[in-house]
Structure formats: structure tokens, C-alpha cells
Amino acid sequence: MTSSNTAQAEGPDAYREATTLELRRVSKTYPGSDRPVISDLSLEVGAGEICVLVGPSGCGKTTAMRMVNRMVDMTSGDILVGGRSVRARPAAKLRREIGYVIQQIGLFPHQTIGENVAAVPRLLGWDRRRTEARVDELIALVGLDAELRDRYPAQLSGGQRQRVGVARALASDPPLMLMDEPFGAIDPINRERLQNEFLRLQGRLRKTVVFVTHDIDEAIKMGDKIAVMKVGGVLAQYASPAELLTAPADEFVEDFVGADRALKRLALLRVRDVDLWRAPLVREGEPTAAARARVAESDLPYPLLVDADGRPLGWLSERDLARERVRAPADSGPEPVVDRDAVLRDALADILQAGTQYAPVVDGAGGAVGVLSIDVVGHFLAQGDTTEESPSARAGVDP
Amino acid sequence: MIALLAQVEIRDRAAEDGCVAGNGFCPGWIADNLDRYLEPFWQHVYLSIVAVVVGFAIAFALALLAHERRWLVGPIIGITGVLYTLPSIAVFFLLQPITGRGALTALIALTAYTLLILFRNIVTGLENVPSETKDAARGIGYTDRQVLWKVELPLAMPEIIAGLRIAATTTVGLATLAFFAGAGGLGGEIFADITFKSNVVFAGGLCLALAILLDVMLLAAQRLLLPWRRAVAT
């Protein structure tokens, strides 16, 4: 894609600084009701952080989010975006500066994808060239094919539409994004992919994000900070994912994060964060004596056959080392092979799924760097310490 | 009034051939007498189009009003519904003491008949706009007015055009009675010699052709203006 100089100047590397968000003792009571839907809610979100609002249905998480761009008016308290009250200017003006993504996406069916993405720039009165360049850039940024630009929303898949929704929300380069269950209507496989894509994008853009979900797993995956809310809009706990899992504030939070919170901590880590076993790597045609020596000093009884570039080919048995030289092919394939950057929970799931005890771990180039075993994970969980990383770092984008 | 409906003959039977004398369908006679239908045809076009355009303007204004004040929908449907059920011939005669004989009387009645269809279709079209589309539009910074003109009305266009098509074809049909109000139109020609097949078939055919023409034009406008309606998953 060709892009002009002006487009590059506004390109992904020159995005606007994220902003802070503060909810100060915010309450909301609907007229004719004496029960508040939001009670005295105070939250501070740092610039560039993803704050996830999570809780059972009726806890007011969506209402809380919608008060930020004044889609719902608060009854008392104040909300500050970058230190400035959201009530300081007309609602429509405020909203053009805040990205907005909802579960049903709400693309305009009568406009092409390009026109949908251009909606906010047009409201802001950008000239044609700047708008066009921005649309091209965003369509590429969210990973959509440039040729989709002239299609209509009805011609796209659910996942593609969700990407367009995100592109539209990012169009004016807002320092703050509001996302209401943005991946809730997507099938599990695509949801996982979109979550990772969004985290990768976030690693580059560093927006301040308010993300609403009812799914605690999604909250743990996406959040720098998680606000667990109870019915009536009461804040139960506001903490980092690891803190939430290791030290739930009360019984409600403990129940909500679930009895498997030890396991959930695995979602916060990557394979490379645990001490891997050294694997006895052997190549075809090597003297078996050397191979045996390597098996003896490793943590594993079986040698891992690798190709000339160190990529795992499969496991060898005792028998394969009986001759003078290492013989191929291997007894069994290397599967499952896990990436060292993979989330630990996913890697463990792969191992359990395959019915084995361990799996070769490979680096980005596919070369074997060690072995992950169930024992390693068990030992790690017993230790109980959790190092923290930002969600986008876990998604593999940080430098 | 009786005189109006009385049997009139628009041809000189004695001077014509057997087809005409026998009240038959005679292409030769039609070709020779084309010009007698010209003026009534243009009157018919005028009555139909003006009635639909004025009716649309009124229905549109009412629909926008009712879109903001929901409680108005019921009363407006009620009133336009009553107008719709009044027998048209009665209205043509009842209005004459007030507005006199002529196009104005006919136009008032014809316009009144379009209101129910047009109002209901515009309101339905606006109501059918998905709430998430409106929510997203407001959420990204459209003002209420921009939501209406840039999102709701464009999305209501299929229903609005459907309403216009029904209104246009029924108005062309109803306008055949406009001659009772002294407004001319093809109805006058049909009734001028209702036993003569050539006359009835040709004048009636012109009405039909006009109705089809208007319908096709509206359909073409829809296809041209609403390309997104044809966009389906590929």
C-alpha cells in the first residue's frame, strides 16, 4: 500500500498520547427508582492502561462505561478524562474524542467499510485526502484486506465486522477507548484471535481502554487492572489480575474469579517464564555415545531428534540408541510442540490434550530450546509467586 | 350529475366502418384519434404526481414530528385512516361547495388518500432502524439531527420508497374519478363512451401504463440510491 507523507506523519508511530481517566464518587439512579445502579464508584485508570469492568449481569458495568462518554448521564459525582470533566463540553463533541465499540458493533449498513471508518473524521471536518489516507491506514492496521474497503457490512464475516468496528473507533486517534463486550458475539476461536490482535495493537497504540465483559477469563487476559463489580454498581475489588487471583478481597470476588484461580494464574504467564527442562537434542547420524551422554545429563530419559536447524522431529527410544549412530525416523512425532512465547495455560492445555507428560518448546525460528513438563508447571504453581506483565506484553508485542 | 354519466357517444357511427359501429377494439380508430387523449393524459399525470409529492411532504413532516413525540403516532394513523376509508366519489362532491370544481378539489382528495400509506411506511422505516446502529452513531459523536438525517432516514429508505410505490399506483387509479370534481384526467375519457371498447381499452391502458411507469421509475431510484440493499454475503 502506498501512503503519502502526511499519512505517515499521522501513522501508528505518531499516535496521540493516551489520557488518564478518573471516576470520582459516581452514582446513577434512574428516575422513579430508589435503588442506584451505580453506587459511589471511584476508579482511576492510568494512561495507556486497559481497565476491565467485570461482574455478573445487573452489576452496572455497562452503565459505568457509558457514563464516561455520557451515553448515560450520571446522577452525582464526576468523571475526568485527562483531568477535564466530561461535562465540560457538549456530549457529541466529547464522544468524537472517545473511541466506542459495542458488542453488536453497529456498523452503518448503508455505508461501505471505508465510509464507516471515515465516519468520525468526517464529523470532525477533515479534508478528503487526510480522511482517505487515514482510512487506508486503519484498514491495514486492524488486519483487513484493502479490497474490503468498498464492500458493505453485510458482505463481511462477524470477525471482519468487529475489526471494522475497532478501526472506526480508532479513526480520530482517540486517547481513550470504550469497549462493551466487543468480542462477545464472536465464536470462541475467532474471539481468541481478536483478543490477541487487539492486545498486539494496544502494545503499539497504548490507548487508555475501558473494557466491559462478564467473562472473568477475558478480564484476566485483557486487563492491566480489573474492577470487579457487584449488583447495584458497588466496586468489590480493583486490582491487577495477579493480585485478584492471589488475594481476592472478599468472598464475592473469590466466588467470581472461581475455585480454579490457581489455574487461572497460568493465563498470566508464558512458557518462557518458567524454568524449562533441558532437552537432550540429538541429530540423525550422530554417534550414539555422545547422545547417551547428553541424555544422562538432562532431565529427560528420552532424546529429542532434531533436524539440522534444531527443529524437533520426534522422540527417540532406548532402542534407537542401540547402534553406533543415531537412527531416524523417530518413534513418535514431537507433538505437541509449544512456542516459548505461548501463554502457559494454553501450553498446558495442549500437553494434556495430547495425553503426554511433556512437550518440546521452540523459539520463534522453530528451534528447540527446552522441554515443558507437567511437573514443571506443578512445581511452579506450588511456589505461588507470579511475575506480572502487561496484557499486551503477554500477547507478544513488547520490545 | 346524471348528465355526466349518461351515455355519450364520441364517434360518428354512420361514418365509420363496421369495427367502430360494433363497439369493437379498432387499432385504426385509436391511431386516428390519439390526440383526443393527450390533454386528459397530461391532466392525469399532473394530478397523480402533485398528489403524491404533496402527500409525501405532509406525511414526512408528520412522521418526523411523531418520531420525536411517539404518542402522536396513534392519533395520526387514526385520522389518516379515516381519510383513507372515505368513499372518494363522495369526497369529490362534498368538497365542491368549499373549493369549487377543478383540480384543487381533486388534489385535496387524492393527497388525503396518500397520507396513511406514506405516513405509516415512513414511521415503520424509522422504527426498523436497528437500535445498535443508532447507539453506535450517537456513541461516536453524531448529534441527534445527524443520527436522523445520516443514519435513520437513509436506512428507512426502502420502506419509504415502498410506500411511495403503493401511493403512486393507487393515486393513478383513483385519479380516474377526478373528472367528477371537474379536474379532467383519463377517467373523463373512459366514461365519455363506456361501451366503446377501443376507447375504454386505450384510455384504461394509458392509466395502467402511467402506473407502471411511475412504479418502474421509483424502483429504478431505489436501485440507484440504495446500492447497499443488494449487497449480500459473498
XYZ file of C-alpha atoms in Angstrom:
633
model
C 0.000 0.000 0.000
C 1.292 3.409 -0.872
C 0.811 6.100 1.672
C 1.573 9.750 1.363
C 3.879 11.669 3.643
C 1.038 13.247 5.530
C -0.377 9.828 6.290
C 2.949 8.680 7.656
C 3.182 11.687 9.899
C -0.067 10.598 11.491
C 0.882 6.971 11.295
C 0.853 4.392 14.063
C 4.183 5.590 15.404
C 2.892 9.097 15.934
C -0.297 8.330 17.817
C -1.664 10.729 20.333
C -0.716 10.330 23.950
C -3.114 8.263 25.986
C -5.026 10.015 28.714
C -5.889 9.309 32.305
C -9.432 8.532 33.370
C -10.879 9.105 36.789
C -14.318 8.297 38.146
C -14.950 10.321 41.294
C -17.695 9.017 43.576
C -20.031 8.480 40.651
C -23.602 7.406 41.281
C -26.515 6.734 38.988
C -30.124 6.317 39.993
C -32.801 6.154 37.338
C -35.828 8.391 37.836
C -38.640 6.590 39.599
C -36.306 4.107 41.238
C -34.797 4.296 44.702
C -32.132 1.657 44.083
C -28.981 3.063 42.483
C -27.493 1.154 39.562
C -24.099 2.691 40.323
C -23.196 3.464 43.940
C -20.380 5.813 44.783
C -17.984 4.347 42.237
C -14.430 5.648 42.238
C -11.777 4.376 39.850
C -8.537 5.674 38.481
C -7.168 4.383 35.211
C -3.611 5.252 34.270
C -2.741 6.496 30.815
C -2.260 3.613 28.405
C -3.837 1.030 30.709
C -6.647 -1.388 29.989
C -9.176 -1.270 32.802
C -11.643 -4.157 32.658
C -15.042 -3.767 34.293
C -16.299 -7.231 35.114
C -19.177 -8.613 37.123
C -22.443 -10.532 36.940
C -25.279 -9.157 34.836
C -27.000 -6.243 36.518
C -23.820 -5.055 38.235
C -23.848 -1.826 36.251
C -20.584 -2.378 34.380
C -22.020 -1.239 31.041
C -23.759 1.713 32.686
C -20.481 2.722 34.314
C -18.734 2.605 30.947
C -21.499 4.525 29.166
C -21.327 7.320 31.689
C -17.789 8.063 30.545
C -18.959 9.266 27.119
C -22.260 10.468 28.565
C -24.412 7.948 26.744
C -25.826 7.674 30.268
C -25.848 10.745 32.469
C -24.538 10.340 35.999
C -26.690 11.446 38.904
C -23.822 12.628 41.073
C -20.044 12.624 41.161
C -17.792 13.449 38.259
C -15.763 11.761 35.550
C -12.485 13.278 34.413
C -10.806 12.451 31.140
C -7.281 13.806 31.140
C -8.191 15.866 34.172
C -11.138 17.516 32.444
C -14.749 16.871 33.374
C -16.770 15.072 30.711
C -19.473 17.628 31.390
C -17.249 20.479 30.252
C -18.360 20.245 26.628
C -21.284 19.073 24.508
C -21.795 15.308 24.564
C -21.427 14.863 20.797
C -18.078 16.682 20.835
C -16.816 14.636 23.760
C -17.800 11.378 22.047
C -15.811 12.178 18.904
C -12.700 12.132 21.091
C -13.508 8.783 22.684
C -13.433 5.514 20.752
C -16.619 3.469 21.129
C -17.017 -0.222 20.330
C -20.108 -2.243 21.256
C -20.880 -5.932 21.113
C -23.364 -5.619 18.260
C -20.765 -3.431 16.522
C -23.448 -1.196 14.993
C -21.790 -0.586 11.647
C -23.840 1.543 9.273
C -25.310 -0.982 6.811
C -25.877 1.675 4.149
C -22.243 2.738 4.051
C -19.197 0.942 2.709
C -16.459 -0.183 5.052
C -14.401 2.823 4.020
C -17.280 5.203 4.750
C -17.900 3.544 8.106
C -14.282 4.004 9.136
C -14.355 7.596 7.867
C -17.422 8.488 9.969
C -15.675 10.359 12.776
C -13.068 12.121 10.591
C -15.984 13.411 8.503
C -17.779 14.624 11.616
C -14.581 16.407 12.565
C -14.420 18.010 9.128
C -11.127 16.503 7.974
C -10.332 17.136 4.336
C -10.761 14.348 1.833
C -7.120 13.436 1.418
C -6.414 13.188 5.084
C -9.544 11.099 5.636
C -8.749 8.742 2.755
C -5.197 8.224 3.934
C -6.407 7.582 7.460
C -8.982 5.030 6.301
C -6.391 3.093 4.286
C -4.040 3.131 7.220
C -6.653 1.893 9.713
C -7.922 -0.864 7.462
C -4.376 -2.158 7.252
C -3.775 -1.585 10.959
C -6.633 -3.855 12.056
C -5.520 -6.509 9.593
C -8.215 -6.173 6.960
C -7.719 -6.642 3.253
C -7.623 -3.304 1.391
C -10.150 -4.599 -1.122
C -12.836 -4.827 1.598
C -12.898 -1.039 1.687
C -15.648 -0.761 -0.924
C -17.777 -3.612 0.418
C -20.819 -3.241 2.615
C -21.015 -4.596 6.173
C -23.496 -7.310 5.107
C -20.768 -8.789 2.907
C -18.324 -9.307 5.779
C -17.927 -12.067 8.360
C -18.527 -11.374 12.050
C -14.821 -11.193 12.789
C -14.180 -8.808 9.909
C -17.044 -6.579 11.041
C -15.600 -6.466 14.546
C -12.268 -5.302 13.099
C -14.075 -2.592 11.167
C -15.769 -1.561 14.413
C -12.378 -1.204 16.077
C -10.989 0.685 13.057
C -13.936 3.081 13.156
C -13.410 3.670 16.872
C -9.720 4.411 16.286
C -10.313 6.742 13.352
C -9.813 10.056 15.107
C -6.942 8.562 17.113
C -8.842 8.970 20.396
C -6.717 8.837 23.544
C -9.459 6.837 25.289
C -11.420 3.811 24.075
C -14.636 2.346 25.478
C -15.317 -1.267 24.571
C -18.529 -3.010 25.662
C -18.131 -6.782 25.307
C -16.504 -6.180 21.938
C -15.786 -9.847 21.284
C -18.887 -11.253 22.987
C -20.728 -12.195 19.815
C -17.748 -13.866 18.137
C -17.167 -17.625 18.142
C -14.514 -18.828 20.640
C -11.746 -19.415 18.097
C -12.077 -16.045 16.441
C -12.607 -14.356 19.788
C -9.236 -15.597 20.967
C -7.655 -14.330 17.777
C -9.309 -10.923 18.012
C -8.288 -10.604 21.654
C -4.673 -11.280 20.740
C -4.837 -8.900 17.810
C -6.280 -6.193 19.989
C -3.580 -6.673 22.607
C -0.942 -6.518 19.916
C -2.499 -3.321 18.605
C -2.645 -1.950 22.134
C 1.062 -2.697 22.509
C 1.671 -0.260 19.678
C -1.029 2.333 20.281
C -1.085 2.481 24.084
C -4.611 3.754 24.405
C -6.379 4.096 27.703
C -9.119 1.484 27.457
C -12.255 0.754 29.468
C -13.249 -2.796 28.595
C -16.518 -4.330 29.783
C -17.004 -8.085 29.959
C -18.874 -10.650 32.040
C -16.167 -13.237 31.380
C -13.540 -13.371 34.113
C -11.115 -15.229 31.842
C -11.328 -12.464 29.275
C -10.874 -9.910 32.072
C -7.727 -11.643 33.287
C -6.390 -11.879 29.768
C -7.131 -8.311 28.697
C -6.778 -6.237 31.848
C -3.907 -4.300 33.339
C -6.371 -3.607 36.098
C -9.666 -5.312 36.814
C -12.634 -3.746 38.572
C -14.930 -6.450 39.911
C -18.414 -5.056 40.423
C -21.395 -6.299 42.421
C -25.065 -5.806 41.674
C -26.007 -2.217 42.447
C -22.832 -0.846 40.954
C -20.692 -1.442 44.018
C -16.979 -1.872 43.456
C -15.886 -5.122 45.089
C -12.190 -5.001 44.214
C -9.949 -3.017 41.919
C -6.632 -4.713 41.378
C -4.234 -6.211 38.903
C -5.130 -9.669 37.565
C -2.448 -11.410 39.610
C -3.487 -9.656 42.808
C -7.114 -10.513 42.142
C -6.209 -14.176 41.774
C -3.822 -14.442 44.681
C -5.610 -12.137 47.123
C -9.343 -11.771 46.436
C -10.740 -9.046 48.681
C -13.808 -10.915 49.849
C -15.942 -13.970 49.322
C -17.807 -12.413 46.430
C -14.624 -11.795 44.467
C -13.320 -15.222 45.390
C -16.503 -16.838 44.073
C -16.494 -14.693 40.993
C -12.932 -15.434 39.964
C -13.709 -19.087 40.580
C -12.306 -22.019 42.524
C -9.760 -22.572 39.768
C -7.996 -19.307 40.335
C -4.689 -21.108 40.818
C -5.076 -22.469 37.314
C -6.141 -19.077 36.026
C -2.822 -17.669 37.095
C -1.342 -19.771 34.327
C -3.063 -17.431 31.917
C -0.886 -14.614 33.192
C 2.363 -16.336 32.318
C 4.187 -17.507 29.334
C 6.116 -20.688 28.773
C 9.406 -18.797 28.897
C 8.615 -17.541 32.409
C 9.064 -20.979 33.991
C 12.262 -22.994 34.305
C 12.184 -25.386 31.394
C 13.888 -28.766 31.362
C 16.934 -29.081 29.229
C 16.240 -31.445 26.369
C 18.760 -33.994 25.133
C 18.909 -32.930 21.494
C 20.324 -35.402 19.030
C 20.717 -35.348 15.271
C 20.496 -38.182 12.791
C 23.823 -39.893 12.151
C 25.416 -38.657 15.369
C 27.472 -41.139 17.388
C 25.144 -42.713 19.930
C 27.758 -42.421 22.653
C 27.519 -38.624 22.583
C 23.729 -38.833 22.511
C 23.700 -41.134 25.556
C 25.922 -38.747 27.430
C 23.506 -35.910 26.741
C 20.511 -37.965 27.896
C 22.362 -38.772 31.098
C 22.921 -35.137 31.994
C 19.440 -33.910 31.025
C 16.171 -34.017 32.957
C 14.581 -36.416 30.492
C 15.052 -40.126 29.820
C 14.408 -39.766 26.089
C 16.392 -37.932 23.454
C 14.668 -35.460 21.144
C 15.578 -35.866 17.492
C 16.075 -32.518 15.757
C 16.913 -31.561 12.191
C 19.986 -29.659 11.053
C 18.399 -26.360 12.137
C 17.454 -27.638 15.563
C 13.764 -28.083 14.827
C 12.190 -31.022 16.707
C 11.410 -34.091 14.563
C 10.276 -36.512 17.257
C 11.147 -38.550 20.312
C 13.599 -41.448 20.162
C 13.519 -44.533 22.347
C 16.251 -46.543 24.038
C 16.312 -48.824 21.001
C 17.239 -46.034 18.632
C 20.469 -45.539 20.552
C 21.430 -49.231 20.420
C 23.542 -48.873 17.286
C 26.644 -46.899 16.624
C 24.921 -43.937 15.023
C 21.576 -42.280 15.807
C 18.942 -43.633 13.573
C 15.867 -41.949 12.097
C 12.910 -41.723 11.811
C 11.803 -41.120 15.359
C 9.449 -43.477 17.181
C 6.857 -40.814 17.743
C 6.262 -37.311 16.448
C 7.257 -34.299 18.559
C 3.643 -33.108 19.025
C 2.559 -31.175 20.894
C 5.223 -28.535 20.227
C 4.720 -25.345 22.199
C 6.038 -21.878 21.498
C 8.134 -20.310 24.235
C 6.009 -17.155 23.886
C 2.743 -19.064 24.292
C 0.556 -18.455 27.331
C 1.332 -21.128 29.893
C -2.284 -22.166 30.301
C -2.647 -22.814 26.571
C 0.599 -24.780 26.505
C -0.513 -26.910 29.431
C -3.855 -27.493 27.747
C -2.036 -28.675 24.620
C 0.029 -31.151 26.625
C -2.982 -32.524 28.499
C -4.962 -32.707 25.289
C -2.253 -34.780 23.628
C -2.187 -37.153 26.607
C 1.536 -36.731 27.187
C 3.649 -35.506 30.062
C 5.864 -33.043 28.267
C 6.368 -31.101 25.074
C 9.316 -29.609 23.221
C 9.468 -25.825 23.482
C 10.575 -23.906 20.420
C 11.639 -20.341 19.795
C 10.359 -18.054 17.065
C 12.515 -19.769 14.436
C 11.181 -23.180 15.397
C 14.383 -24.379 17.087
C 14.029 -26.469 20.249
C 15.043 -24.564 23.373
C 13.855 -26.926 26.072
C 11.020 -29.073 27.310
C 7.925 -28.098 29.247
C 6.586 -30.785 31.505
C 3.545 -31.033 33.733
C 5.953 -31.406 36.671
C 7.462 -28.029 35.892
C 4.057 -26.377 35.927
C 3.042 -28.122 39.144
C 6.254 -27.066 40.839
C 5.747 -23.536 39.635
C 2.193 -23.317 40.979
C 3.357 -24.624 44.342
C 5.796 -21.719 44.606
C 2.926 -19.266 44.373
C 4.762 -16.243 43.051
C 3.556 -14.567 39.936
C 5.562 -12.108 37.967
C 3.456 -9.507 36.270
C 3.426 -8.405 32.693
C 1.073 -6.153 30.825
C -1.559 -7.969 28.760
C -0.088 -6.695 25.534
C 3.320 -7.947 26.622
C 1.774 -11.357 27.192
C 0.326 -11.147 23.706
C 3.871 -10.794 22.486
C 4.284 -7.222 21.342
C 6.505 -5.509 23.827
C 10.065 -4.780 22.829
C -74.659 14.652 -12.428
C -76.961 12.279 -14.246
C -75.968 14.014 -17.419
C -72.374 13.242 -16.708
C -72.978 9.545 -16.503
C -75.435 9.426 -19.339
C -74.465 7.502 -22.406
C -72.452 9.715 -24.663
C -71.017 8.754 -27.976
C -67.722 10.178 -29.070
C -67.807 8.954 -32.644
C -69.817 9.284 -35.739
C -71.061 5.707 -36.158
C -72.539 6.201 -39.540
C -69.288 7.463 -40.992
C -67.161 4.681 -39.557
C -66.511 1.129 -40.571
C -68.027 -1.983 -39.010
C -65.481 -2.249 -36.188
C -66.311 1.126 -34.761
C -70.012 0.733 -35.295
C -69.895 -2.601 -33.479
C -68.120 -1.065 -30.410
C -65.074 -3.220 -31.177
C -61.387 -2.760 -30.486
C -60.149 -0.867 -33.558
C -56.441 -0.006 -33.761
C -57.130 2.149 -36.820
C -59.604 4.334 -34.956
C -57.208 4.689 -31.983
C -54.368 5.770 -34.295
C -56.628 8.397 -35.867
C -57.879 9.699 -32.515
C -54.671 9.754 -30.437
C -54.746 13.495 -29.924
C -58.057 13.440 -28.075
C -56.333 11.540 -25.222
C -53.323 13.803 -24.979
C -54.734 16.502 -22.737
C -56.555 14.125 -20.361
C -53.346 12.084 -20.100
C -51.274 15.093 -19.047
C -54.003 16.119 -16.595
C -53.804 12.620 -15.156
C -50.028 12.785 -14.843
C -50.288 16.189 -13.175
C -52.938 15.072 -10.672
C -51.100 11.875 -9.731
C -47.657 13.393 -9.311
C -48.747 16.528 -7.466
C -50.934 14.494 -5.106
C -48.104 12.077 -4.267
C -45.486 14.827 -3.874
C -47.684 16.987 -1.641
C -48.878 13.910 0.242
C -45.289 12.860 0.792
C -44.287 16.299 2.083
C -47.154 16.286 4.597
C -46.633 12.649 5.642
C -42.889 13.223 6.016
C -43.379 16.233 8.269
C -45.934 14.328 10.344
C -43.611 11.326 10.590
C -40.696 13.440 11.834
C -42.994 15.021 14.378
C -44.240 11.617 15.529
C -40.684 10.290 15.604
C -39.887 12.755 18.371
C -43.244 12.526 20.100
C -44.185 8.874 19.998
C -47.687 9.425 21.371
C -48.651 11.187 18.124
C -48.342 8.019 16.033
C -51.682 6.579 17.154
C -53.804 9.707 16.580
C -52.161 10.409 13.192
C -52.759 6.852 11.998
C -56.360 7.188 13.208
C -57.040 10.432 11.375
C -55.308 9.481 8.127
C -57.023 6.096 8.370
C -60.434 7.789 8.462
C -59.456 9.905 5.445
C -58.395 6.743 3.662
C -61.729 4.997 4.171
C -63.943 7.883 2.977
C -65.525 6.990 -0.370
C -63.632 9.043 -2.908
C -66.605 9.994 -5.080
C -68.380 11.361 -2.007
C -65.344 13.451 -1.134
C -65.096 14.857 -4.646
C -68.687 16.084 -4.389
C -68.588 17.124 -0.742
C -65.581 19.342 -1.295
C -67.081 21.173 -4.246
C -69.105 23.727 -2.247
C -65.876 24.715 -0.464
C -63.180 24.503 -3.094
C -65.250 24.593 -6.243
C -64.962 22.386 -9.309
C -61.494 21.803 -10.650
C -58.011 20.422 -9.994
C -57.760 21.800 -6.446
C -60.694 19.752 -5.205
C -59.368 16.628 -6.844
C -55.860 17.216 -5.497
C -57.066 17.691 -1.926
C -58.900 14.385 -2.030
C -56.110 12.486 -3.813
C -53.497 13.863 -1.431
C -55.566 12.864 1.586
C -55.653 9.290 0.316
C -51.854 9.003 0.140
C -51.280 10.138 3.741
C -51.998 6.888 5.586
C -49.755 4.735 3.391
C -46.898 7.211 3.282
C -47.011 8.107 6.987
C -47.163 4.515 8.101
C -44.301 3.444 5.861
C -42.028 6.307 6.908
C -42.710 5.639 10.598
C -42.192 1.895 10.171
C -38.971 2.535 8.280
C -37.646 4.732 11.062
C -38.733 2.245 13.721
C -36.969 -0.630 11.981
C -33.542 1.000 12.138
C -31.541 -1.321 14.437
C -31.087 0.213 17.875
C -27.397 -0.758 17.932
C -26.819 1.249 14.762
C -28.349 4.318 16.394
C -26.441 3.668 19.617
C -23.151 3.389 17.736
C -23.891 6.559 15.787
C -24.579 8.530 18.953
C -21.623 6.899 20.669
C -19.120 8.041 18.070
C -20.421 11.594 18.165
C -23.366 12.060 15.804
C -25.782 14.720 17.057
C -29.462 13.742 17.216
C -30.069 15.598 13.971
C -27.169 13.824 12.269
C -28.440 10.472 13.517
C -31.806 11.247 11.904
C -30.551 12.523 8.540
C -27.444 10.407 8.068
C -28.426 7.128 9.664
C -32.139 6.712 10.346
C -33.621 8.208 7.178
C -31.160 6.521 4.771
C -31.884 3.200 6.475
C -35.646 3.837 6.317
C -35.448 4.497 2.562
C -36.501 1.001 1.430
C -39.784 1.282 3.383
C -40.243 4.888 2.311
C -39.842 4.012 -1.360
C -42.140 1.018 -0.939
C -44.760 3.411 0.436
C -44.268 5.792 -2.475
C -44.765 2.965 -4.947
C -48.067 1.929 -3.396
C -49.198 5.542 -3.098
C -48.275 6.323 -6.716
C -50.091 3.355 -8.239
C -53.252 3.777 -6.136
C -53.320 7.510 -6.868
C -53.129 6.880 -10.621
C -56.120 4.578 -10.231
C -58.091 6.967 -8.022
C -57.381 9.897 -10.350
C -59.677 8.286 -12.925
C -62.501 9.586 -10.726
C -61.118 13.133 -10.630
C -63.327 14.197 -13.512
C -66.248 14.064 -11.055
C -64.599 17.039 -9.417
C -64.149 18.661 -12.781
C -60.415 18.057 -12.849
C -60.337 16.052 -16.058
C -57.962 13.137 -16.405
C -58.333 9.876 -18.281
C -61.433 8.933 -16.293
C -63.398 11.535 -18.200
C -62.481 9.869 -21.483
C -63.341 6.400 -20.234
C -66.775 7.491 -19.089
C -67.293 9.548 -22.228
C -68.093 6.407 -24.206
C -68.015 3.475 -21.866
C -69.486 0.996 -24.337
C -66.847 1.565 -26.987
C -64.046 -0.981 -26.432
C -61.419 0.991 -28.363
C -61.960 3.981 -26.093
C -62.167 2.114 -22.779
C -59.221 -0.155 -23.510
C -56.983 2.631 -24.763
C -57.805 5.156 -22.042
C -57.591 2.427 -19.398
C -54.347 1.237 -20.943
C -52.870 4.706 -20.617
C -53.716 4.693 -16.892
C -52.079 1.328 -16.495
C -49.032 2.453 -18.442
C -48.716 5.552 -16.262
C -48.970 3.483 -13.083
C -46.335 1.046 -14.329
C -44.069 3.856 -15.488
C -44.145 5.581 -12.085
C -43.572 2.280 -10.328
C -40.595 1.407 -12.521
C -39.117 4.865 -12.015
C -39.359 4.510 -8.238
C -37.874 1.032 -8.423
C -35.011 2.376 -10.520
C -34.484 5.168 -7.997
C -34.328 2.570 -5.249
C -31.713 0.514 -7.057
C -29.694 3.601 -7.817
C -29.950 5.201 -4.382
C -29.667 2.095 -2.251
C -26.767 0.018 -3.549
C -26.267 -1.434 -0.067
C -29.628 -3.208 -0.294
C -28.233 -5.500 -2.955
C -25.054 -6.231 -1.036
C -25.204 -9.746 0.344
C -22.570 -12.028 1.752
C -20.396 -13.480 -0.962
